[in-house]
XYZ file of C-alpha atoms in Angstrom:
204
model
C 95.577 114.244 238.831
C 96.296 116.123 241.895
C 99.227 114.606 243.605
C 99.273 114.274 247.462
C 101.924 116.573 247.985
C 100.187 119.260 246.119
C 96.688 118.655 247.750
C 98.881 119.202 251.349
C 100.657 122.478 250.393
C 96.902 123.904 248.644
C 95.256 122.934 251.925
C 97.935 124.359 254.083
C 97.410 127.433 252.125
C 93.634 127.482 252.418
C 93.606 126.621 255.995
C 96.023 130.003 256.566
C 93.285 131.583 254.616
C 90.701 130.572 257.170
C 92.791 131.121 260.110
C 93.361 134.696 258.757
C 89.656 135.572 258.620
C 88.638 134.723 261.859
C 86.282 133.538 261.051
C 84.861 129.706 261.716
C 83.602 127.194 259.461
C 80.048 127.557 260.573
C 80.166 131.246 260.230
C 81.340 130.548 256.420
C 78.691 128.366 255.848
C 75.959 130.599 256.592
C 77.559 133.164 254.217
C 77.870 130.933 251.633
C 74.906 128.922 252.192
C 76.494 125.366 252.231
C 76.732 123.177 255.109
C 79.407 123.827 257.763
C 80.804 120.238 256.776
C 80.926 120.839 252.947
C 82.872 124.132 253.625
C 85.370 122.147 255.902
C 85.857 119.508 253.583
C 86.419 122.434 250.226
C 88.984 124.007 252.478
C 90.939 120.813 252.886
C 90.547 119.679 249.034
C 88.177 117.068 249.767
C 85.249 118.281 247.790
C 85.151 120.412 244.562
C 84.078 124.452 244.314
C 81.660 124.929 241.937
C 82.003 127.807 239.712
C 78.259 129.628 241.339
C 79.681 129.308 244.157
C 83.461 130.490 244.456
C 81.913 134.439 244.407
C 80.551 133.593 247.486
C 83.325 132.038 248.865
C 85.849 134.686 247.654
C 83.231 137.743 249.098
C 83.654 135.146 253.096
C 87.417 134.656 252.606
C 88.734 137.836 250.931
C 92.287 136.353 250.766
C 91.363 133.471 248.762
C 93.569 133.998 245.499
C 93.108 132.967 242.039
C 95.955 130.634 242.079
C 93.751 129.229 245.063
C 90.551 129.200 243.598
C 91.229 127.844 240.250
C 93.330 124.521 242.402
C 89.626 124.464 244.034
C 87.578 124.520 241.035
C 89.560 121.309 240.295
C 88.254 117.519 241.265
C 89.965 116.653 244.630
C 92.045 113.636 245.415
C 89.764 112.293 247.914
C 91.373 110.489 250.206
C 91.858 110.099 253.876
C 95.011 109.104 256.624
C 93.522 105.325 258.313
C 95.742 106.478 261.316
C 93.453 108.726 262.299
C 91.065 106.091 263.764
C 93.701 104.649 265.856
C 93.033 105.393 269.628
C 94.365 108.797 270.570
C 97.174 106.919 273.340
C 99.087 106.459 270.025
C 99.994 109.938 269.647
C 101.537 112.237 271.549
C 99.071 114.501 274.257
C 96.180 113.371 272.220
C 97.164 115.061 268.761
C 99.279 113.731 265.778
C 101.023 116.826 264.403
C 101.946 116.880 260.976
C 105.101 119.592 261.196
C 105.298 121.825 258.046
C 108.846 121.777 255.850
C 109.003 125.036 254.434
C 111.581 124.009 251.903
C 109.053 121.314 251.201
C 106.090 123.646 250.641
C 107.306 126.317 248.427
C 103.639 127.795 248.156
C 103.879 128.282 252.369
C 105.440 131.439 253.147
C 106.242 131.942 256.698
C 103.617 134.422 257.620
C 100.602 131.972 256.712
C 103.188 128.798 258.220
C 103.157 130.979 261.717
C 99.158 131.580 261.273
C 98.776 127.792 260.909
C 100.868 126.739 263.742
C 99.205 129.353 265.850
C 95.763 127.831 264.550
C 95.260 124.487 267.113
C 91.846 123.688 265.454
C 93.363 123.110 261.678
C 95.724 120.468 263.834
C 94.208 116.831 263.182
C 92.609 116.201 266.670
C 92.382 112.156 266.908
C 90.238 111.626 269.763
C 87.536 113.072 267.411
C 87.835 110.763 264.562
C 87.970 107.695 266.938
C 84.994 108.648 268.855
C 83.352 108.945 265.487
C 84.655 106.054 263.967
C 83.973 104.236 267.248
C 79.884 105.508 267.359
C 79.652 104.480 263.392
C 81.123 100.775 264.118
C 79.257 100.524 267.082
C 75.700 101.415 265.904
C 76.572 100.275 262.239
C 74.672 97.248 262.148
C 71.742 98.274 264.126
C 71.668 101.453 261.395
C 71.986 98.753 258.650
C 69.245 96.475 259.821
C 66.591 100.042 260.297
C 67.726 101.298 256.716
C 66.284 97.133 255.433
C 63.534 97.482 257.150
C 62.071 101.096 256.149
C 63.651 101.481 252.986
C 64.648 97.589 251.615
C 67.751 96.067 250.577
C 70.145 99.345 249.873
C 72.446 101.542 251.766
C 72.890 105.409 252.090
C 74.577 107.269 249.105
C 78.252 108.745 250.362
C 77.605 110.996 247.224
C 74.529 112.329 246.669
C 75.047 113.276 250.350
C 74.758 116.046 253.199
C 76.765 116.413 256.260
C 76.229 118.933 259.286
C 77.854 119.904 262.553
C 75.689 121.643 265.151
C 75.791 122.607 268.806
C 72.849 122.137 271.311
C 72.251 122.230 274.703
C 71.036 119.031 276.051
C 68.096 118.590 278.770
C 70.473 118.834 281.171
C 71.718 121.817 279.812
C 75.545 120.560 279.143
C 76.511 121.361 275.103
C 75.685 118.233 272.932
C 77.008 117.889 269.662
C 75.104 116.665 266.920
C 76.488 115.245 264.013
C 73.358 114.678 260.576
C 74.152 112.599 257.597
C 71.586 113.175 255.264
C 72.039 110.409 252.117
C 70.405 109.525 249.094
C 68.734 105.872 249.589
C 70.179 103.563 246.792
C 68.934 100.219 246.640
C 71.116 97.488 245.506
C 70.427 96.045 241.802
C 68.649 92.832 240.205
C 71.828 91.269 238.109
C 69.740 90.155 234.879
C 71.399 89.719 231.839
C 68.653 91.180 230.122
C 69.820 94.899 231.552
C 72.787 94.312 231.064
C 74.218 96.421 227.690
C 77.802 95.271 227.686
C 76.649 92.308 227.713
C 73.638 92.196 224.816
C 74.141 90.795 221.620
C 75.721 93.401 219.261
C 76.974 94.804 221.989
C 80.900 94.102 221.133
């Protein structure tokens, strides 16, 4: 399993990548054809490259290696830092800053360490995450109690699962960001015996 160290120094690596290019991750996405989201989340380990799609990815980010590519063809160790939701007055000017070691990231060679640095947006911004985390805790149950009413007694699939980021101008013509989640409806089970297996005679 990929160890937490090694998901930070492969994501440090791929995030120099990115930075590199120039290019954003919406601007990836529509070269790829995944969402702007999924593309964020391969480039920080958090979701797996499929083998159909790593051409494409290699022909929008040229200095993707193999090295790279095959740690990305791997499952992820999907995980997340619970700090982030903390209001933003914990850290310092509104970002937490996780400083690079170079002696502690021996796949980081200085160039791509000076490209990250130089990158602000691959920084972890928190005011983002607790706005979001704020407008899903806030809205949750009202969400909850419109999902049991048009759909029954389930929730939204976290798997079989889209995410976008997009940009729109609102009536009053400021920029408006809208974030879609776009889940599978999975409705909760019936517990009888009857279904079951482990549980059915012969079974053991």
């Amino acid at each position: 399993m990929e160890g937490s160290s090694s998901k930070a120094r492969i994501t440090n690596r791929l995030q120099a990548v990115k930075c590199y290019s120039g290019k954003s991750y919406s601007q990836i996405a529509k070269e790829t054809g995944l969402t702007n989201v999924y593309v964020a989340q391969l480039l920080r380990r958090q979701a797996q490259l499929k083998p159909e799609t790593a051409p494409k990815l290699r022909a929008s980010l040229p200095d993707l290696t193999d090295e790279l590519v095959d740690e990305m063809l791997k499952p992820p160790l999907r995980s997340y830092d619970p700090n982030l939701i903390q209001e933003p007055s914990v850290y310092s000017n509104g970002l937490r800053i996780s400083f690079v070691n170079l002696d502690d990231n021996p796949l980081l060679n200085f160039d791509e360490f000076c490209c990250l640095v130089g990158c602000l947006p691959v920084l972890l911004i928190a005011a983002n995450f607790c706005r979001l985390n704020e407008a899903v805790m806030h809205f949750g149950e009202s969400i909850k109690e419109i999902i049991n009413e048009d759909f029954g007694d389930g929730i939204m699939s976290a798997i079989d699962f889209y995410c976008s980021v997009d940009k729109v101008k609102g009536a009053d013509g400021k920029d408006r960001v809208v974030v879609t989640f776009d889940g599978k409806y999975l409705p909760y089970t019936e517990q009888k015996l009857e279904h079951m297996v482990s549980r059915l005679p012969g079974s053991q």
